[in-house]
Coordinates of C-alpha atoms in Angstrom, one line a residue:
M10 CA -47.0 59.6 22.7
A11 CA -45.5 56.1 23.3
T12 CA -45.4 54.8 26.8
T13 CA -41.8 54.4 28.2
V14 CA -40.2 52.6 31.1
R15 CA -40.6 55.8 33.1
E16 CA -44.4 55.4 33.1
L17 CA -44.1 51.7 33.9
I18 CA -42.0 52.4 37.0
L19 CA -44.5 55.0 38.0
I20 CA -47.4 52.5 37.6
L21 CA -45.6 50.0 39.8
Q22 CA -44.9 52.6 42.5
I23 CA -48.5 53.9 42.6
Y24 CA -50.6 50.7 42.2
F25 CA -48.4 47.8 43.4
P26 CA -46.9 47.5 46.9
P27 CA -43.2 46.5 47.2
E28 CA -44.0 43.1 49.0
L29 CA -46.2 41.9 46.0
S30 CA -44.4 39.1 44.0
L31 CA -43.2 40.1 40.6
Y32 CA -45.1 37.2 39.0
K33 CA -48.4 38.4 40.4
A34 CA -47.7 42.0 39.5
L35 CA -47.0 41.1 35.9
Q36 CA -50.1 38.9 35.9
I37 CA -52.3 41.9 37.1
L38 CA -50.8 44.2 34.5
G39 CA -51.8 41.8 31.8
L40 CA -55.3 41.4 33.3
L41 CA -55.8 45.2 33.4
I42 CA -55.2 45.4 29.7
A43 CA -57.7 42.6 29.1
L44 CA -60.2 44.5 31.3
Y45 CA -60.0 47.7 29.2
P46 CA -63.1 47.0 27.1
I47 CA -65.1 46.2 30.3
H48 CA -64.0 49.5 31.8
R49 CA -65.3 51.3 28.7
L50 CA -68.6 49.6 29.1
H51 CA -68.7 50.9 32.6
L52 CA -68.0 54.5 31.5
N53 CA -70.7 54.2 28.8
Q54 CA -73.4 52.8 31.1
H55 CA -72.4 53.4 34.7
T56 CA -73.9 50.1 35.8
A57 CA -72.5 47.2 37.7
W58 CA -69.5 46.7 35.4
L59 CA -67.1 48.2 37.9
T60 CA -68.3 45.7 40.6
G61 CA -67.4 42.9 38.2
I62 CA -64.0 44.4 37.5
S63 CA -63.3 44.6 41.2
A64 CA -64.3 41.0 41.7
I65 CA -62.0 39.7 38.9
L66 CA -59.1 41.7 40.3
L67 CA -59.6 40.4 43.8
A68 CA -59.9 36.8 42.5
T69 CA -56.7 37.2 40.6
F70 CA -54.8 38.6 43.6
R71 CA -55.9 35.6 45.7
R72 CA -55.5 32.9 43.0
D73 CA -52.8 30.3 43.9
D74 CA -50.7 29.7 40.7
S75 CA -48.2 27.4 42.4
H76 CA -45.6 30.2 42.2
A77 CA -43.9 32.1 45.0
P78 CA -46.2 33.5 47.7
T79 CA -48.1 36.5 46.5
W80 CA -47.2 38.6 49.5
A81 CA -43.6 38.4 50.8
S82 CA -44.7 39.9 54.1
G83 CA -47.2 37.1 54.7
T84 CA -50.0 39.6 55.2
D85 CA -52.8 39.3 52.6
R86 CA -53.6 42.8 51.2
S87 CA -55.4 41.6 48.1
E88 CA -58.7 43.2 49.0
E89 CA -57.1 46.6 49.7
F90 CA -55.2 46.9 46.5
A91 CA -57.9 45.4 44.3
A92 CA -60.2 48.2 45.5
H93 CA -57.4 50.8 45.1
I94 CA -56.8 49.9 41.5
S95 CA -60.5 49.6 40.6
E96 CA -61.1 53.2 41.9
D97 CA -58.4 54.7 39.8
L98 CA -58.6 52.8 36.5
I99 CA -58.8 56.0 34.4
G100 CA -55.5 57.2 35.9
F101 CA -53.9 53.8 35.3
Y102 CA -54.9 53.7 31.6
S103 CA -53.8 57.4 31.2
L104 CA -50.3 56.5 32.2
L105 CA -50.4 53.9 29.4
S106 CA -51.4 56.7 27.0
L107 CA -54.9 55.2 26.7
N108 CA -58.1 57.3 26.8
P109 CA -61.0 55.0 27.9
R110 CA -63.5 57.8 27.3
D111 CA -62.8 57.6 23.6
L112 CA -65.2 54.8 22.8
E113 CA -64.3 54.8 19.1
A114 CA -60.6 54.0 19.7
P115 CA -59.6 50.4 19.3
S116 CA -58.7 48.3 22.3
P117 CA -55.0 48.0 23.0
R118 CA -53.1 44.8 22.3
S119 CA -51.7 42.6 25.0
F120 CA -49.4 44.4 27.4
F121 CA -46.7 41.8 26.8
P122 CA -45.6 41.4 23.1
P123 CA -44.6 37.8 22.1
A124 CA -41.0 37.0 22.6
R125 CA -38.9 35.8 19.7
P126 CA -38.3 32.0 20.3
V127 CA -34.8 30.7 20.9
L128 CA -34.2 27.1 20.0
C129 CA -31.3 25.5 21.9
T130 CA -30.4 22.2 23.6
S131 CA -31.4 21.8 27.3
R132 CA -28.1 20.2 28.1
T133 CA -25.2 22.1 29.7
S134 CA -22.4 19.6 29.5
C135 CA -21.2 16.8 27.1
L136 CA -23.0 13.5 27.4
F137 CA -20.2 11.4 26.0
C138 CA -17.0 12.8 27.5
P139 CA -15.9 11.4 30.9
P140 CA -15.2 13.9 33.7
A141 CA -11.8 15.5 33.5
D142 CA -9.7 16.9 36.4
L143 CA -11.6 17.9 39.5
N144 CA -14.4 15.7 38.2
I145 CA -15.5 18.5 35.8
V146 CA -17.5 17.3 32.7
P147 CA -16.6 19.2 29.5
T148 CA -18.9 22.1 28.9
L149 CA -20.6 23.0 25.6
R150 CA -19.6 25.8 23.4
R151 CA -21.4 27.6 20.7
R152 CA -20.6 25.9 17.4
E153 CA -21.4 28.9 15.1
K154 CA -23.5 32.0 14.8
S155 CA -27.2 31.7 15.5
Q156 CA -29.4 30.9 12.5
T157 CA -32.8 32.4 11.7
V158 CA -35.4 29.6 11.1
W159 CA -39.1 29.4 10.7
L160 CA -41.0 27.9 13.6
L161 CA -44.6 26.6 13.8
D162 CA -45.2 27.5 17.4
N163 CA -47.6 26.1 20.0
S164 CA -50.3 28.5 18.9
F165 CA -50.2 27.3 15.3
N166 CA -48.5 30.5 14.1
W167 CA -45.5 30.8 11.9
V168 CA -42.9 32.9 13.6
Q169 CA -39.2 33.5 13.0
A170 CA -36.9 32.0 15.7
D171 CA -33.2 31.9 16.5
L172 CA -31.4 28.5 16.4
L173 CA -28.2 27.9 18.3
V174 CA -26.2 24.7 18.1
A175 CA -24.0 23.7 21.0
H176 CA -20.6 21.9 20.5
C177 CA -18.2 19.8 22.5
A178 CA -14.6 20.7 21.6
S179 CA -13.4 17.5 23.0
C180 CA -15.4 14.8 21.2
R181 CA -16.8 17.0 18.5
A182 CA -20.4 16.2 19.3
D183 CA -23.0 18.7 18.2
Y184 CA -26.1 19.4 20.3
F185 CA -29.3 20.4 18.5
P186 CA -32.6 21.1 20.2
D187 CA -33.9 17.6 19.1
R188 CA -30.8 15.4 18.7
I189 CA -27.2 15.0 19.4
T190 CA -24.8 14.0 16.6
Y191 CA -21.4 12.4 17.4
K192 CA -18.7 10.2 16.0
D193 CA -18.7 6.5 16.9
E194 CA -15.7 4.2 17.2
T195 CA -15.5 3.8 13.4
N196 CA -15.4 7.6 13.0
R197 CA -18.9 7.6 11.4
R198 CA -21.3 10.4 12.3
R199 CA -24.2 9.1 14.3
Q200 CA -27.1 10.7 16.2
K201 CA -28.9 10.2 19.5
L202 CA -32.5 11.5 19.6
E203 CA -33.7 13.7 22.4
V204 CA -37.0 12.0 23.2
N205 CA -38.4 14.9 25.3
C206 CA -37.4 17.8 23.2
Q207 CA -39.6 20.9 22.9
Y208 CA -38.9 21.5 19.3
I209 CA -38.7 19.1 16.4
R210 CA -37.0 19.7 13.0
G211 CA -39.6 19.5 10.2
S212 CA -37.2 20.0 7.3
K213 CA -33.5 20.5 6.7
Q214 CA -34.4 23.8 5.1
G215 CA -34.8 25.6 8.4
I216 CA -38.3 24.5 9.4
W217 CA -39.0 23.7 13.0
V218 CA -42.2 22.7 14.8
H219 CA -43.3 22.9 18.4
R220 CA -43.9 19.5 20.0
R221 CA -47.5 20.5 20.8
I222 CA -48.2 20.4 17.1
A223 CA -47.0 16.8 17.0
L224 CA -49.3 15.9 19.8
F225 CA -52.2 17.4 17.8
Q226 CA -51.1 15.4 14.8
E227 CA -51.1 12.2 17.0
N228 CA -54.6 12.9 18.4
A229 CA -55.8 13.5 14.8
L230 CA -54.5 10.1 13.8
N231 CA -55.8 8.4 16.9
R232 CA -59.3 9.9 17.0
F233 CA -60.1 10.7 13.4
H234 CA -57.7 8.4 11.3
A235 CA -56.2 11.5 9.8
G236 CA -52.8 10.9 8.1
W237 CA -50.1 13.5 7.7
S238 CA -51.5 14.9 4.5
N239 CA -55.0 15.3 6.0
F240 CA -53.4 17.0 9.0
A241 CA -51.4 19.4 6.9
D242 CA -54.6 20.3 4.9
W243 CA -56.5 20.9 8.2
L244 CA -53.8 23.0 9.7
N245 CA -53.4 25.2 6.6
A246 CA -57.1 25.7 6.3
S247 CA -57.4 26.6 10.0
T248 CA -54.6 29.1 10.2
Q249 CA -55.1 30.7 6.8
S250 CA -51.4 31.6 6.9
E251 CA -49.4 32.6 3.8
R252 CA -46.7 30.1 4.8
Q253 CA -48.0 26.6 4.2
F254 CA -47.2 23.4 6.2
T255 CA -46.4 21.1 3.3
Y256 CA -47.1 17.4 3.1
R257 CA -43.4 16.6 3.2
Q258 CA -43.0 18.6 6.4
S259 CA -46.0 17.0 8.0
Q260 CA -44.7 13.6 7.1
R261 CA -41.3 14.5 8.6
L262 CA -43.0 15.6 11.8
F263 CA -45.0 12.4 11.9
I264 CA -41.9 10.2 11.5
E265 CA -39.8 12.2 14.0
H266 CA -42.4 12.3 16.6
F267 CA -43.5 8.7 16.4
T268 CA -39.9 7.5 16.1
R269 CA -39.4 8.8 19.6
R270 CA -42.7 7.5 20.8
L271 CA -42.0 3.9 19.5
L272 CA -38.5 3.8 20.9
V273 CA -39.6 4.9 24.3
F274 CA -42.6 2.5 24.2
T275 CA -40.3 -0.4 23.3
G276 CA -37.5 0.6 25.7
K277 CA -35.0 1.0 22.9
A278 CA -34.4 4.8 22.9
E279 CA -31.0 4.6 24.5
S280 CA -29.6 1.9 22.1
F281 CA -31.2 3.1 18.9
P282 CA -28.6 3.2 16.1
C283 CA -29.0 5.7 13.3
A284 CA -26.8 7.8 11.0
A285 CA -26.7 11.5 11.7
H286 CA -29.4 13.7 10.0
P287 CA -31.0 10.8 8.0
S288 CA -33.6 11.3 5.4
T289 CA -37.2 10.4 6.2
R290 CA -36.9 7.1 4.3
L291 CA -33.6 6.1 6.1
L292 CA -35.0 7.0 9.5
V293 CA -38.1 4.9 9.0
Q294 CA -35.9 2.0 7.8
A295 CA -33.8 2.2 10.9
V296 CA -36.8 2.3 13.3
R297 CA -38.4 -0.6 11.4
E298 CA -35.3 -2.8 11.9
V299 CA -35.5 -2.2 15.6
V300 CA -39.2 -2.6 16.3
G301 CA -40.0 -5.3 13.7
V302 CA -39.7 -6.1 10.0
N303 CA -42.9 -7.6 8.5
G304 CA -44.4 -8.0 11.9
G305 CA -43.4 -7.5 15.5
S306 CA -44.8 -7.5 19.1
F307 CA -44.9 -5.2 22.1
E308 CA -43.9 -6.4 25.5
T309 CA -46.8 -4.6 27.2
A310 CA -49.2 -6.7 25.1
M311 CA -47.7 -10.0 26.5
D312 CA -49.2 -9.6 29.9
H313 CA -52.4 -7.7 29.0
G314 CA -55.6 -8.9 30.8
C315 CA -58.8 -7.2 31.6
T316 CA -62.4 -8.1 32.3
E317 CA -63.4 -6.7 28.9
C318 CA -61.5 -9.6 27.3
T319 CA -62.3 -12.4 29.7
H320 CA -63.5 -13.2 33.2
V321 CA -64.3 -16.3 35.2
K322 CA -67.2 -18.3 33.6
R323 CA -70.4 -17.4 35.4
Y324 CA -73.5 -19.6 35.2
R325 CA -77.1 -18.9 35.8
D326 CA -77.0 -20.1 39.4
D327 CA -74.3 -17.5 40.1
L328 CA -76.8 -14.9 39.1
V329 CA -79.5 -16.6 41.2
D330 CA -77.3 -16.3 44.2
E331 CA -76.8 -12.6 43.5
G332 CA -80.6 -12.1 43.0
S333 CA -80.1 -11.2 39.3
A334 CA -81.9 -14.3 37.9
A335 CA -84.2 -17.1 39.0
G336 CA -84.6 -20.8 38.2
N337 CA -82.6 -24.0 38.1
V338 CA -79.6 -24.7 36.0
G339 CA -77.7 -27.7 34.6
N340 CA -74.9 -29.5 36.4
K341 CA -71.4 -28.1 36.8
C342 CA -69.8 -30.5 39.1
A343 CA -68.9 -33.9 37.6
L344 CA -71.4 -35.6 39.8
D345 CA -74.8 -35.8 38.2
I346 CA -76.5 -35.1 41.5
C347 CA -74.6 -31.8 42.1
E348 CA -74.9 -28.4 40.6
G349 CA -72.1 -26.7 42.4
P350 CA -69.5 -24.5 40.6
L351 CA -66.1 -25.9 39.9
V352 CA -63.2 -25.0 42.2
N353 CA -60.8 -25.0 39.3
Y354 CA -62.2 -24.1 35.9
K355 CA -59.1 -25.0 34.0
D356 CA -58.9 -28.7 34.5
G357 CA -60.9 -29.4 37.6
R358 CA -63.9 -31.8 37.8
F359 CA -65.5 -31.1 41.2
C360 CA -67.1 -28.4 43.3
Q361 CA -65.8 -27.5 46.8
A362 CA -68.2 -29.9 48.5
H363 CA -67.0 -32.9 46.4
L364 CA -63.3 -31.9 46.1
N365 CA -62.3 -35.0 48.2
M366 CA -63.4 -37.2 45.3
T367 CA -60.4 -36.1 43.2
N368 CA -58.4 -39.0 44.6
I369 CA -61.1 -41.6 44.0
C370 CA -61.5 -43.6 40.9
G371 CA -63.7 -41.8 38.3
I372 CA -65.6 -45.0 37.5
I373 CA -68.7 -45.1 39.6
P374 CA -69.6 -46.8 41.9
R375 CA -66.4 -48.7 42.8
G376 CA -65.0 -45.9 45.1
R377 CA -61.4 -47.2 45.0
A378 CA -58.5 -44.9 45.4
V379 CA -56.6 -43.8 42.2
R380 CA -53.6 -45.9 41.3
S381 CA -51.2 -42.9 41.5
P382 CA -51.4 -39.2 42.2
G383 CA -52.8 -37.4 39.2
S384 CA -54.5 -40.5 37.8
L385 CA -58.2 -40.6 37.2
T386 CA -58.8 -44.4 37.7
C387 CA -57.9 -47.1 40.1
D388 CA -55.6 -50.0 39.4
I389 CA -58.3 -52.2 38.0
Q390 CA -57.2 -52.9 34.4
S391 CA -60.7 -52.7 32.9
H392 CA -61.1 -49.2 34.3
V393 CA -57.7 -48.2 33.0
D394 CA -58.5 -49.6 29.6
W395 CA -61.9 -47.9 29.4
H396 CA -60.5 -44.5 30.4
R397 CA -57.8 -44.9 27.7
E398 CA -60.4 -45.6 25.1
Y399 CA -62.4 -42.7 26.4
E400 CA -59.4 -40.4 26.0
N401 CA -58.5 -41.8 22.6
R402 CA -62.1 -41.3 21.4
F403 CA -62.4 -37.7 22.4
S404 CA -58.8 -36.5 22.0
R405 CA -58.1 -37.5 18.4
L406 CA -56.5 -34.5 16.8
S407 CA -56.1 -35.7 13.2
F408 CA -58.9 -34.3 11.1
A409 CA -58.8 -37.3 8.8
G410 CA -58.8 -39.6 11.9
V411 CA -62.0 -38.0 13.3
Q412 CA -63.7 -38.4 9.9
R413 CA -62.6 -42.0 9.8
V414 CA -64.0 -42.6 13.3
L415 CA -67.4 -41.2 12.3
R416 CA -67.5 -43.2 9.1
R417 CA -66.6 -46.5 10.8
Q418 CA -69.1 -45.8 13.6
Q419 CA -71.8 -45.3 11.0
E420 CA -70.7 -48.5 9.1
N421 CA -70.6 -50.5 12.3
D422 CA -73.7 -49.0 13.8
G423 CA -71.8 -47.4 16.6
E424 CA -69.9 -50.5 17.6
G425 CA -66.3 -50.0 18.7
N426 CA -64.0 -47.0 18.9
P427 CA -61.0 -47.7 16.7
E428 CA -57.8 -46.2 18.1
L429 CA -55.9 -43.9 15.8
Q430 CA -52.3 -42.7 16.0
V431 CA -50.8 -39.6 14.5
E432 CA -47.8 -40.9 12.5
L433 CA -45.6 -39.2 9.9
P434 CA -44.1 -41.3 7.1
A435 CA -40.4 -42.2 7.3
L436 CA -38.0 -40.5 5.0
G437 CA -35.4 -43.1 4.1
N438 CA -33.9 -44.4 7.3
T439 CA -35.1 -41.4 9.3
P440 CA -38.3 -41.9 11.3
G441 CA -41.1 -39.5 10.4
N442 CA -41.1 -37.7 13.7
E443 CA -37.4 -36.9 13.4
V444 CA -37.5 -35.4 9.9
V445 CA -36.5 -31.7 10.0
H446 CA -38.6 -29.6 7.5
T447 CA -39.9 -26.1 6.9
F448 CA -43.6 -27.1 6.4
R449 CA -44.6 -26.0 10.0
A450 CA -45.9 -22.5 10.4
K451 CA -44.0 -20.5 12.9
I452 CA -46.1 -17.4 13.3
L453 CA -47.1 -18.1 16.9
T454 CA -43.5 -19.0 17.8
N455 CA -42.1 -15.8 16.2
I456 CA -44.5 -13.5 18.1
W457 CA -43.6 -15.0 21.5
A458 CA -39.9 -15.7 20.6
D459 CA -38.7 -13.0 22.9
Y460 CA -41.3 -13.6 25.6
P461 CA -41.3 -17.4 26.2
D462 CA -42.8 -17.1 29.7
S463 CA -45.6 -14.9 28.5
K464 CA -47.6 -17.3 26.3
P465 CA -51.3 -16.7 26.7
G466 CA -53.6 -19.3 28.3
F467 CA -56.0 -19.0 25.5
I468 CA -55.8 -18.0 21.8
A469 CA -59.0 -17.3 19.9
Y470 CA -58.9 -18.0 16.1
D471 CA -61.6 -18.5 13.5
N472 CA -60.4 -22.0 12.7
A473 CA -58.6 -23.0 15.8
C474 CA -59.6 -26.6 15.6
S475 CA -57.8 -27.1 12.3
L476 CA -54.8 -25.2 13.6
L477 CA -54.7 -27.5 16.6
R478 CA -54.8 -30.5 14.2
H479 CA -52.0 -29.0 12.2
I480 CA -49.8 -28.4 15.2
V481 CA -50.2 -31.9 16.5
T482 CA -49.8 -33.5 13.1
Q483 CA -46.6 -31.6 12.4
D484 CA -45.1 -31.5 15.9
P485 CA -46.8 -33.6 18.6
N486 CA -44.4 -32.3 21.2
S487 CA -45.1 -28.6 20.5
H488 CA -44.9 -26.5 23.6
W489 CA -48.1 -24.7 22.5
L490 CA -50.1 -27.9 23.4
A491 CA -49.0 -27.6 27.0
S492 CA -49.1 -23.8 27.5
T493 CA -52.1 -22.6 25.5
K494 CA -55.6 -23.6 24.6
L495 CA -56.8 -22.8 21.1
I496 CA -60.4 -21.8 20.9
V497 CA -62.8 -20.7 18.2
D498 CA -64.4 -17.3 18.6
A499 CA -68.1 -17.2 19.3
W500 CA -69.2 -16.0 15.9
H501 CA -67.4 -18.6 13.9
Y502 CA -68.1 -21.4 16.5
I503 CA -71.8 -21.5 15.7
T504 CA -71.0 -22.2 12.0
H505 CA -68.8 -25.2 12.8
R506 CA -70.3 -28.7 12.1
A507 CA -71.9 -30.5 15.0
T508 CA -70.1 -33.7 13.9
D509 CA -66.7 -32.1 14.5
L510 CA -65.9 -33.7 17.8
L511 CA -62.5 -32.0 18.2
C512 CA -64.0 -28.6 17.7
H513 CA -66.7 -29.2 20.3
A514 CA -64.3 -30.8 22.8
H515 CA -61.4 -28.3 22.4
G516 CA -62.6 -25.3 20.5
N517 CA -65.6 -24.2 22.6
S518 CA -64.7 -20.8 24.0
H519 CA -67.5 -20.8 26.6
S520 CA -66.6 -24.0 28.4
T521 CA -64.4 -22.6 31.2
R522 CA -64.5 -18.8 30.9
A523 CA -66.5 -16.0 29.4
F524 CA -64.5 -14.4 26.5
N525 CA -65.1 -11.4 24.5
T526 CA -63.9 -13.1 21.3
E527 CA -65.0 -10.2 19.2
T528 CA -62.1 -8.1 20.5
A529 CA -60.1 -8.8 17.4
E530 CA -63.0 -7.9 15.2
Q531 CA -63.4 -4.6 17.1
L532 CA -59.7 -3.9 16.5
N533 CA -60.1 -4.8 12.8
S534 CA -63.0 -2.5 12.5
W535 CA -60.9 0.3 14.0
L536 CA -58.0 -0.5 11.7
S537 CA -60.2 -0.4 8.6
G538 CA -60.3 3.3 8.9
F539 CA -56.6 3.4 8.0
E540 CA -57.1 1.2 4.9
P541 CA -57.0 4.1 2.3
Q542 CA -53.6 5.3 3.7
L543 CA -52.1 1.8 4.1
R544 CA -53.0 0.8 0.5
Q545 CA -50.7 3.5 -0.9
M546 CA -47.7 2.7 1.4
S547 CA -44.4 0.9 0.7
D548 CA -43.7 -2.1 2.9
V549 CA -41.3 0.0 5.1
N550 CA -43.8 2.8 5.7
Y551 CA -46.5 0.2 6.2
D552 CA -44.6 -1.6 9.0
F553 CA -43.8 1.7 10.7
F554 CA -47.4 3.0 10.5
I555 CA -48.9 -0.3 11.8
H556 CA -46.5 -0.2 14.8
V557 CA -47.7 3.3 15.5
V558 CA -51.4 2.6 15.3
M559 CA -51.1 -0.6 17.4
M560 CA -49.2 1.3 20.0
L561 CA -51.9 4.0 20.1
Y562 CA -54.6 1.4 20.3
G563 CA -52.9 -0.4 23.1
E564 CA -52.5 2.9 25.1
R565 CA -56.2 3.7 24.6
V566 CA -57.3 0.3 25.8
N567 CA -55.0 0.4 28.8
A568 CA -56.1 3.9 29.7
R569 CA -59.7 2.8 29.6
I570 CA -59.0 -0.2 31.7
S571 CA -57.3 1.9 34.4
K572 CA -60.0 4.5 34.4
K573 CA -62.8 2.0 34.8
N574 CA -60.8 -0.3 37.1
L575 CA -61.2 -3.3 34.8
E576 CA -58.0 -5.1 35.7
L577 CA -58.2 -8.8 36.3
S578 CA -58.8 -9.9 39.9
D579 CA -57.1 -12.6 42.0
E580 CA -60.2 -14.8 41.3
F581 CA -59.1 -14.9 37.6
E582 CA -55.6 -16.0 38.4
Y583 CA -56.7 -19.1 40.3
S584 CA -59.6 -20.0 38.0
G585 CA -57.3 -21.3 35.2

């Protein structure tokens, strides 16, 4: 005989007091069904199973689930009613038409059958229409009858659901669970994506997917380099369902989910322009045009800094002071007799003890004051000339010029330091440095075009010394020369020639700070796992996919930095 509402009312009257919250009562009812096999073990063996049941009931009564108070009266009667229910479990199960003494009978299913999902917008009024009389915003109406669709729910089960679309009678906007479609000023149908929607449309043929599935797909991509086809194969093999999650549906879910993620990440979700109900291809193209075509950058990457990337240069005597190492070290201060650390590692010359020598001529032992603030020599012309020759000798940026210096030094047995100038040939009557051309690479300029104040202090590049020569040869007034130091990563630096003075003077990444110049190699290693997928993609999908994985990688790095407290300290800011 089937259990009816009459028996349920009787159960509530006998076993649950009126002051118990409804949420807790329903929770206990579900728990008692789950405890049914344990009670049968008790009836079969008469051991301590009943004690365990009582303990579980008492713990559930007292568990704080962040809902309304369990007892409306304020008096905790958990122990009383846990014992009351435990002592009469047979009567409780009998009211549910269950016979716990029949050990061969199967255990009952959950007390609460799954509800049929209803897919609908979370909004209650129109987003586009201005308030009317009495400041009332137009409400939303039902556009048409509910539709039956298939939903891949948050438990990875295919279930049927009811889809209802809301409609604004004033502006004719339609409100779906994952988007809003409306007419723009040119009467074209456009859409606005709901970035925090619970359900996402996986196909125009009535297929919807719970957002939790998209998060699983994201984690599969992030952790295991699994693309949408791999994810579909895994899901179908795991669920063994007759209804299959196709590659096309998986791709649509991927694009829809990461479209929202990228737009939120770049702060462009509110202004994203797109035609209503676009195909997967058109949606990817629209997103690509917003986040970057054939490249791009993220604002969050412009101010990234952590101790895993760089920290203030530490020498051996720093470790000696900390008791981590022993022994003497080479000089750091500009004075030969001093081994103190520099106050300013960017362009400083002296330690704290000798900082007062900054305004004294650098030619020892004259001791005269510098000729003007910022100068390094006094007003004696021979000192000025010598320093100019010194700067010219070690600051030549033309690769051919450096080679010429070395060759002439060898020919003249080291006598003389010929001064070289970077000059471009004239074009007609136009001086060489005024010729406008397209020979100069603009990769760096394009990356930081929207963030001119966020240029990095250092850029590591395999062949930074040649890049520096190129920049100066093509544009001696380039802002990059003033804002950024180009350095060679540690691995490639050891392969550069010892005779390359420019490389050793400007490309040494270990002269002022300690760098993890292998960070880019580590990123490339991680990206190599996506190579089989990227090789098969069109340029549009390639751009979209790269933006996605770079966003995920950046979020992983930033999460690790925050968890391990690896942010840069104030010491870094003042060390140059």
